[in-house]
């Protein structure tokens, strides 16, 4: 028995060994490769794809059935851009024998080595593995079997109905999976795929574990489920590792119920040690730019919740979100169905917004473009032209529809800017129609500030449209603004007491509107509205109106102005220029930093009813304008209607060039004021040292300017009107380019009602001696600038001036680059009265010319005859400073010039001023019917000296004397004079020289009112002697005067004596004229002609002397005249001289003769050409005509006697006796014929 059993065992073992040997040996002798084509055909028939096996096919049956394919690939169907759908180095599949013997399939292991799989979405939307021909598709016209047709119908399956299929071990080694989307060009890659999985449908748990890299992002997975299918409870777990930090997403729960409506319950946890780093790696894997992440994300993050889910809902309870010190607790519920709905509620005790909003400071990468809005001086410069990309019109933002959501967010405290925001509450509800109702939006900010808002967002054709009412009130705006980082150091402590705001914000993201705005800040109330349209070219509309704004109270430093701060350095140069040095960087463009305005369009209307600023009150303040395409256009009423000192300001016109140099487009500014002091009042707000000049003309003031062009070439139009003076300028200020200096071309216009107003405007006390009339001056002006910006040369090619009846024209060039201003050119005068232009009150204070008559002296106030010290001024002339201020060389031509009551016609001269020396080398012209020729030289270094050489010929004496004489006479004279001194008196006292005087055919009658003078004194004598002949009459008694004189130290010596010859008399006068003392002392004997004496002897019962001694002495203004032993003292003859001796002299002769021959005085008076002086007995004597002393005492009558002039009234004369004077008058008339 035992032997049989041994034999049976040995036999069985041998059989088994034989079977094993056969199992090992037989596969070695089988050519398995011949089955590759059959396998490929079967694969193609089932999938429509081609399978290529480049390596050997091997089969092993011990210990399990194992099939291995090497170097395999699956080709893509036609139309794919890549040839292979998949490939692998090797594919090995192992099956267990025992399950096969029972009819079951048990795959114990699948190994896939270095697989490469392409998941491709073609441009037509089909996946790459879709074959053009599906071999397994049923033939056309056939119906699938009933059981097959109904196989797709979903039926609940029990665990017993599910086949127990599984893979004990699935291994992928070094795999690669590529996804390519040809529709949008995106691609993703899973590389380094190493996965091991165990998959069982029912009988055993399933699990997967592995690592791979997704677009460079390391990933790991470890998941398990207790049972994939079946009715029993199944627990599941999953852990997903992300990134280099291996952050985790953990799911842990159970499933109960029957597929597919299996309820799920469990928990989910997401934890990250450095969430920010992981997020950046995820964005990089997604191939999208990573947004800036707050610094808080670099710390730990954790989210957890319990999960309850079924096919109709998902609930997250005990939801916790923790980031840094911030933690939210709440719930989230999602209901599925026809209208999904989400309910989210989160609460936090403390939210650290400072941490959540703190972003790291990162510099832009080299070469990266600057952020939009960064000011750039070149931002306004045009770039190279090129094709523009077609504008992509963004779809309007809209709220989702068909979905409902309710959100409630609350935070007891949110820390922002290191201070808490309390009671933050947000409640909102989204309806399925796409309407978001915001029922609560509130917070309590620092500074006892409450903010509340309520409104909605609705979908319109323009997208999501907001309508939100906002209200805010603050009990401490200073604390609120300080919390926001506003610098309040310049705001006084009593400001920012209360604040309230009400407004409505509406519109879409493409059109934001602010309406019904009312802001109250302390005593200021502002109302208005605004529109804002963001986009590539934002647009802003702003309208604000304030009632009263007290800027002085808000910015007290503004009221002090800048006057306390000097604008010059210690060296007297402007501080801005003193701070610059040669070679320093050029100044930034005037509008640098405003380049962002080129990309903004705006319409602004701002007004303030009353503005208090600069310690003044401004009314009607307004700024109204538009900004379009980089051009700012100001419109009226920009400016203010009433301001400092009653001024008003108006602004208009355009301005562009923001970000660089300004470009003006008819930019206009106009300032009006009731007087000049108002303008200085404005200036004193900025420089307190400025004072209003005294004597400025009164009247309204207007200043206006219009600018056009760039600062390099600026068109300007300016007008100034002040107190009857108007100045206008228009033209171009051309600063040139780098290769040339600036040149300015202007047209200048000046108008003044009179010169006094113009002088007061210039700060001068100058007042002309006489009325000048209105001034009008026009000229083109070209100004050449130096490289440093200073005027170098001024050209006035066509200066035209009219001053009342005076007119002149000039062409002048002023060289300012020389040591002193140098004026050259020509002057053409039509008519000019210099006497009216000289300062009032005398010529230089003490001149020899009269201000009221012809060629007489005008003594100073209180001057008495013969007192030269009071006639000539001892004040320094200051000629060196005056003449040294500039150089000049000007040719002058004039039709008529009047100076010192002398008129020059057809004047042709040249004025040269060099090194404080004045020279007139030649002066020629007409002179009162004759000619004048002369030269003048004035030197001031060393000391003041003058030389004059002048001659006149054929001068009509009556024209020369004009208002003080009439009749005939020709004059010729020559003067050669020199003088030196620093005052007028010194020049007169040092006057030396010689001259000649010739008067021919002289037959004059002197009028009353003429002032004294050298020539007048001579003519007084001649007129007196002519009176002996009964007066002049149409050349009846012409006189010839000839004199050669010399001058030494201001004293004119009439030696040899002056010769006077007339048909009535002849003689000569010698003596001197003392100009420093303004006195004369001359005398001479004159012989009466026999004819004249004979006529007198026949008619008069008195003896007439054959000769008369004439003396002239005393002041040149009022000389004393004596004839023989009869002195004629007491003042000027100008009051009575006409055709003979004056009435005054006649009266004095009459009285003196009456003392010797009572009753004969009247006859002598008549014989000498006097007039009847009879007065009633009770008539008072004319003041000044009495005689209280001897003749020649130099005094006149000072009393007011009531006695008859000759001691006898007219009624006491004997009846029938003709009056002696009546007879004498007839006699003289006969002799005069």
XYZ file of C-alpha atoms in Angstrom, residues 424-913:
490
model
C -18.539 95.728 8.770
C -21.681 94.254 7.240
C -22.479 93.204 3.664
C -25.810 91.621 2.749
C -26.655 90.975 -0.898
C -28.948 88.756 -2.927
C -28.651 87.726 -6.572
C -31.878 86.784 -8.312
C -32.215 84.391 -11.224
C -33.128 87.352 -13.438
C -29.654 88.801 -12.942
C -30.435 91.457 -10.309
C -28.177 92.002 -7.315
C -29.963 93.665 -4.404
C -27.567 95.172 -1.867
C -29.640 95.566 1.248
C -26.786 96.366 3.624
C -23.344 97.830 3.067
C -22.119 99.522 6.207
C -19.079 100.142 8.358
C -17.928 102.389 11.197
C -14.655 104.079 10.230
C -12.187 105.923 12.470
C -13.071 109.456 13.439
C -16.607 108.529 14.551
C -17.473 108.077 10.894
C -20.384 105.977 9.760
C -20.813 104.871 6.145
C -24.025 103.348 4.846
C -24.992 102.295 1.322
C -27.951 100.605 -0.288
C -28.862 99.878 -3.866
C -28.885 97.326 -6.627
C -27.154 96.118 -9.753
C -29.344 95.173 -12.716
C -28.695 93.844 -16.181
C -29.429 96.228 -19.032
C -28.479 96.319 -22.685
C -25.320 98.151 -21.622
C -24.395 95.454 -19.122
C -24.519 95.402 -15.344
C -25.862 98.765 -14.148
C -25.299 100.026 -10.611
C -27.577 102.281 -8.584
C -26.160 102.826 -5.121
C -27.133 105.460 -2.603
C -24.312 106.389 -0.226
C -24.466 108.333 3.003
C -21.658 109.195 5.381
C -21.284 111.325 8.487
C -18.185 112.045 10.539
C -17.847 113.660 13.924
C -14.083 114.003 13.545
C -13.032 114.412 9.881
C -9.502 115.300 10.991
C -9.077 111.852 12.505
C -10.656 110.245 9.423
C -8.385 112.040 6.934
C -5.346 111.533 9.108
C -6.132 107.802 9.135
C -6.256 107.883 5.324
C -2.768 109.407 5.245
C -3.702 112.978 4.322
C -1.140 115.544 5.520
C -3.099 117.979 7.675
C -0.180 119.911 9.149
C -1.150 123.059 7.240
C -4.833 122.892 8.299
C -5.600 124.838 11.490
C -6.811 122.898 14.517
C -10.230 124.571 14.444
C -10.962 123.214 10.970
C -12.347 119.768 10.040
C -14.986 119.654 12.740
C -17.866 117.905 10.963
C -18.488 116.187 7.650
C -21.541 114.762 5.938
C -22.002 113.314 2.466
C -24.967 112.146 0.444
C -24.613 110.953 -3.115
C -25.912 108.440 -5.630
C -23.490 106.371 -7.693
C -24.947 104.757 -10.792
C -24.035 103.475 -14.216
C -21.990 100.688 -15.674
C -18.288 99.931 -15.437
C -18.009 101.736 -18.769
C -19.989 104.791 -17.594
C -19.926 105.738 -13.904
C -22.247 108.515 -12.809
C -22.366 110.424 -9.549
C -25.524 112.446 -8.986
C -27.347 114.386 -6.277
C -24.119 114.945 -4.375
C -24.127 117.166 -1.320
C -20.994 117.527 0.784
C -20.937 119.597 3.965
C -17.533 120.202 5.538
C -17.670 122.576 8.495
C -19.273 125.718 7.032
C -18.650 124.724 3.396
C -21.463 123.198 1.369
C -20.700 121.701 -2.035
C -23.214 120.301 -4.480
C -22.596 118.754 -7.849
C -22.360 115.756 -10.099
C -19.762 113.813 -12.046
C -19.494 111.359 -14.914
C -16.544 109.065 -15.510
C -15.956 106.748 -18.438
C -12.925 104.505 -17.966
C -11.154 102.816 -20.791
C -8.125 103.325 -22.992
C -9.066 107.030 -23.077
C -10.942 107.917 -19.892
C -13.461 110.752 -19.912
C -14.550 112.877 -16.938
C -17.421 115.280 -16.509
C -17.436 117.331 -13.307
C -19.794 119.995 -11.996
C -19.263 121.432 -8.528
C -20.776 124.465 -6.838
C -19.834 125.810 -3.408
C -21.509 128.649 -1.571
C -18.692 130.061 0.589
C -15.107 128.872 0.948
C -12.718 130.572 3.370
C -9.279 129.499 2.155
C -7.557 131.912 4.550
C -9.094 130.013 7.443
C -8.181 126.646 5.939
C -4.686 127.607 4.716
C -3.508 130.564 6.822
C -0.054 130.386 5.232
C -1.683 131.283 1.925
C -2.941 134.597 3.314
C 0.580 135.625 4.267
C 1.652 135.340 0.642
C 5.218 134.909 -0.397
C 6.262 138.487 0.200
C 8.203 137.631 3.326
C 10.455 135.383 1.348
C 12.973 137.156 -0.815
C 13.134 135.991 -4.382
C 16.764 137.007 -4.743
C 19.968 135.598 -3.401
C 22.544 137.482 -1.390
C 24.230 138.570 -4.580
C 21.047 140.130 -5.897
C 20.404 137.502 -8.519
C 17.171 135.544 -8.661
C 17.317 132.529 -6.421
C 16.327 130.126 -9.145
C 19.101 131.343 -11.400
C 21.583 131.632 -8.539
C 20.982 128.022 -7.678
C 21.850 126.923 -11.177
C 25.422 126.510 -12.271
C 26.988 126.185 -15.636
C 26.596 122.732 -17.006
C 23.697 121.884 -14.695
C 20.852 119.795 -16.013
C 18.260 121.772 -17.946
C 15.053 122.639 -16.186
C 12.168 120.244 -16.584
C 9.507 121.243 -19.124
C 6.901 123.605 -17.748
C 4.116 121.019 -17.951
C 6.225 118.017 -17.003
C 4.329 115.517 -14.910
C 1.001 116.305 -16.579
C 1.390 113.900 -19.490
C -1.492 111.786 -18.229
C -3.863 114.572 -19.262
C -3.144 113.755 -22.904
C -5.003 110.506 -22.431
C -7.961 112.047 -20.618
C -11.013 113.903 -21.873
C -12.866 116.094 -19.395
C -15.572 118.699 -19.058
C -15.263 120.749 -15.856
C -17.593 123.378 -14.399
C -16.577 124.531 -10.910
C -17.959 127.629 -9.212
C -17.653 129.273 -5.800
C -20.067 131.979 -4.767
C -17.701 133.635 -2.297
C -14.048 132.712 -1.920
C -11.952 134.228 0.851
C -8.270 133.983 0.049
C -5.127 136.118 0.279
C -6.912 138.183 2.958
C -9.449 139.262 0.354
C -12.890 138.248 -0.798
C -13.520 136.981 -4.310
C -17.023 136.748 -5.717
C -18.242 134.754 -8.669
C -15.207 132.465 -8.857
C -15.547 129.983 -11.715
C -13.506 127.509 -13.730
C -15.212 126.207 -16.829
C -13.482 124.308 -19.579
C -13.008 121.168 -21.585
C -10.079 118.807 -22.072
C -10.191 116.947 -25.370
C -7.426 115.243 -27.329
C -4.829 116.833 -25.062
C -6.190 120.387 -25.471
C -7.526 122.289 -22.458
C -10.015 124.958 -23.535
C -11.173 127.481 -20.946
C -14.511 129.131 -21.517
C -16.171 132.113 -19.938
C -16.918 132.779 -17.134
C -13.596 131.297 -15.932
C -12.032 133.696 -13.438
C -13.805 135.842 -10.852
C -16.208 138.776 -11.075
C -14.893 140.781 -8.116
C -11.754 140.353 -6.063
C -8.892 142.250 -4.444
C -9.516 145.983 -4.593
C -12.524 145.511 -6.850
C -10.576 143.679 -9.552
C -12.028 141.087 -11.895
C -10.317 138.265 -13.788
C -11.339 136.500 -16.980
C -9.631 133.466 -18.553
C -10.290 131.855 -21.925
C -8.546 130.032 -24.750
C -6.696 126.764 -25.128
C -3.583 125.051 -23.781
C -1.923 121.792 -24.840
C 1.470 120.098 -24.633
C 0.916 118.408 -21.279
C 3.929 116.391 -20.238
C 6.304 118.762 -22.051
C 6.439 122.402 -23.084
C 3.106 124.252 -23.267
C 1.449 125.197 -26.530
C -0.954 128.137 -26.196
C -4.003 128.357 -28.431
C -5.370 131.897 -28.121
C -4.997 131.698 -24.359
C -6.372 134.980 -23.016
C -6.201 136.637 -19.602
C -7.904 139.899 -18.694
C -7.725 141.757 -15.371
C -9.800 144.858 -14.705
C -9.565 147.122 -11.662
C -11.064 150.428 -10.554
C -7.566 151.862 -10.114
C -3.867 151.099 -10.337
C -3.584 150.615 -6.591
C -5.769 147.519 -6.883
C -3.159 145.818 -9.077
C -0.404 146.653 -6.605
C -2.651 145.323 -3.852
C -2.666 141.972 -5.679
C 1.118 142.063 -6.095
C 1.593 142.818 -2.390
C -0.098 139.527 -1.579
C 3.033 137.883 -2.983
C 5.675 140.522 -2.201
C 4.833 142.679 0.779
C 7.704 145.065 0.001
C 5.963 146.445 -3.077
C 4.526 149.928 -2.681
C 2.136 151.795 -4.927
C 4.035 154.644 -6.637
C 2.791 158.091 -5.683
C 0.909 160.173 -8.186
C -0.309 157.331 -10.389
C -3.132 158.438 -12.665
C -6.601 157.738 -11.450
C -9.209 155.829 -13.370
C -10.061 152.261 -14.294
C -7.314 149.797 -15.170
C -7.439 146.926 -17.622
C -4.659 144.423 -18.350
C -5.092 141.753 -20.983
C -2.905 139.294 -22.843
C -3.451 136.649 -25.517
C -0.865 133.937 -26.174
C -0.544 131.612 -29.149
C 2.153 129.079 -29.980
C 5.013 127.562 -28.039
C 7.465 129.177 -25.668
C 10.030 128.830 -28.460
C 7.837 130.850 -30.817
C 5.114 132.610 -28.898
C 2.552 134.863 -30.488
C 1.459 137.553 -28.042
C -1.194 140.231 -27.952
C -1.186 142.416 -24.846
C -3.186 145.459 -23.835
C -2.809 147.672 -20.755
C -5.150 150.559 -19.973
C -4.612 152.620 -16.843
C -5.702 156.127 -15.993
C -5.991 157.352 -19.559
C -2.853 155.515 -20.712
C -3.179 152.558 -23.087
C -0.308 150.300 -24.131
C -0.672 147.511 -26.630
C 1.771 144.985 -28.050
C 1.314 142.213 -30.571
C 3.723 139.975 -32.426
C 5.924 136.946 -31.995
C 8.475 136.120 -29.307
C 10.840 133.740 -31.077
C 13.422 132.116 -28.821
C 14.875 130.243 -31.798
C 16.449 126.823 -31.846
C 19.795 125.726 -30.431
C 21.641 127.133 -33.435
C 20.402 130.697 -33.136
C 19.467 133.292 -30.566
C 15.961 134.504 -29.914
C 14.324 137.224 -31.968
C 11.075 138.939 -30.981
C 8.969 140.873 -33.497
C 6.288 143.103 -32.021
C 3.946 145.919 -32.941
C 3.777 148.456 -30.118
C 0.948 150.947 -29.566
C 0.950 153.617 -26.855
C -1.800 156.142 -26.185
C -2.067 158.659 -23.337
C -4.436 161.528 -22.727
C -1.440 163.655 -21.704
C 2.202 163.288 -20.689
C 1.489 163.903 -17.017
C -0.522 160.667 -16.779
C 2.228 158.765 -18.537
C 4.885 160.221 -16.204
C 2.887 159.297 -13.104
C 2.512 155.788 -14.419
C 6.299 155.591 -14.769
C 6.743 156.828 -11.191
C 7.975 160.292 -12.193
C 6.821 163.641 -10.810
C 7.416 165.250 -14.199
C 4.762 167.782 -15.254
C 5.102 169.533 -18.625
C 5.243 173.329 -18.680
C 2.290 173.595 -20.991
C -0.552 171.549 -22.420
C 0.785 168.839 -24.694
C -2.342 167.166 -25.964
C -2.889 163.455 -26.377
C 0.008 161.083 -27.103
C -0.122 158.362 -29.709
C 2.883 156.232 -30.578
C 3.196 153.187 -32.802
C 6.148 151.174 -33.995
C 7.334 147.813 -35.092
C 9.881 146.472 -32.628
C 12.399 143.690 -33.204
C 14.266 142.492 -30.131
C 17.345 140.300 -30.515
C 18.132 138.274 -27.399
C 21.445 136.975 -26.128
C 22.090 133.283 -25.550
C 21.382 133.905 -21.864
C 17.947 135.337 -22.627
C 18.711 139.056 -22.147
C 17.848 141.723 -24.760
C 20.891 142.431 -26.954
C 19.521 144.649 -29.710
C 16.224 146.478 -30.202
C 15.162 147.769 -33.584
C 12.381 150.350 -34.055
C 12.220 150.774 -37.830
C 9.071 152.895 -38.016
C 8.391 154.718 -34.772
C 5.599 157.269 -35.213
C 4.601 159.639 -32.421
C 1.929 162.311 -32.279
C 1.630 164.556 -29.237
C -1.228 166.974 -29.687
C -0.205 169.054 -32.710
C 3.333 167.664 -32.555
C 4.346 164.754 -34.770
C 7.584 162.869 -35.337
C 8.835 159.654 -36.844
C 11.996 157.703 -36.163
C 14.002 154.677 -37.183
C 16.159 153.648 -34.259
C 18.404 150.782 -33.219
C 19.252 150.241 -29.553
C 22.302 148.090 -28.890
C 22.080 146.701 -25.364
C 25.069 144.396 -25.699
C 27.495 147.316 -25.492
C 28.957 148.752 -22.293
C 25.927 151.017 -22.122
C 22.801 151.248 -24.307
C 23.762 152.627 -27.719
C 21.042 154.277 -29.812
C 21.561 154.957 -33.503
C 19.159 155.995 -36.219
C 17.269 158.955 -37.555
C 14.492 161.199 -36.321
C 12.028 162.983 -38.598
C 9.945 165.693 -36.895
C 6.948 167.341 -38.420
C 6.351 169.793 -35.565
C 7.526 169.809 -31.987
C 7.178 172.381 -29.211
C 9.869 171.576 -26.670
C 8.856 174.480 -24.431
C 5.610 172.732 -23.568
C 7.515 169.542 -22.824
C 10.016 171.071 -20.407
C 9.231 170.587 -16.708
C 6.777 173.112 -15.271
C 8.145 175.766 -12.889
C 10.995 176.952 -15.113
C 13.599 175.428 -17.346
C 15.729 173.300 -15.129
C 14.609 175.424 -12.265
C 16.397 178.560 -13.457
C 16.563 179.293 -17.121
C 17.020 182.442 -19.066
C 13.890 181.763 -21.044
C 10.475 182.790 -19.909
C 7.666 180.378 -19.412
C 5.155 182.908 -20.546
C 6.745 185.347 -22.989
C 9.413 185.560 -25.662
C 13.074 185.155 -24.716
C 12.749 186.648 -21.292
C 14.065 185.337 -18.011
C 11.785 183.599 -15.613
C 13.059 184.381 -12.132
C 12.575 181.904 -9.439
C 9.938 182.346 -6.809
C 10.481 185.552 -4.913
C 13.135 186.799 -7.311
C 13.698 190.489 -7.436
C 15.365 192.488 -10.146
C 19.111 192.297 -10.166
C 19.407 189.359 -7.839
C 21.094 186.761 -10.015
C 21.579 184.347 -7.101
C 17.842 183.789 -7.092
C 17.646 183.608 -10.907
C 20.193 180.841 -11.517
C 20.040 177.514 -9.702
C 23.073 176.279 -7.778
C 21.758 172.720 -7.695
C 24.058 170.160 -9.387
C 22.970 169.388 -12.896
C 24.094 165.747 -12.744
C 24.913 165.791 -16.446
C 27.564 163.091 -16.147
C 25.040 160.571 -14.842
C 22.389 161.666 -17.303
C 24.617 161.749 -20.380
C 26.625 158.716 -19.282
C 23.555 156.498 -19.081
C 23.628 155.780 -22.811
C 25.374 156.439 -26.100
C 23.619 157.729 -29.194
C 24.166 158.855 -32.762
C 20.923 160.174 -34.211
C 20.298 162.243 -37.280
C 17.460 164.726 -36.856
C 15.393 166.448 -39.503
C 12.469 168.609 -38.527
C 9.977 170.802 -40.287
C 9.376 172.873 -37.142
C 10.871 172.797 -33.663
C 10.151 175.340 -30.946
C 12.530 175.643 -28.023
C 12.907 178.511 -25.540
C 10.195 180.311 -27.537
C 12.368 180.105 -30.655
C 11.172 178.260 -33.742
C 13.526 176.385 -36.044
C 12.274 175.338 -39.460
C 13.628 172.708 -41.840
C 16.097 171.635 -39.182
C 18.882 169.284 -40.181
C 21.267 168.163 -37.456
C 22.950 165.225 -35.831
C 23.138 164.397 -32.127
C 26.051 162.312 -30.912
C 26.365 161.067 -27.339
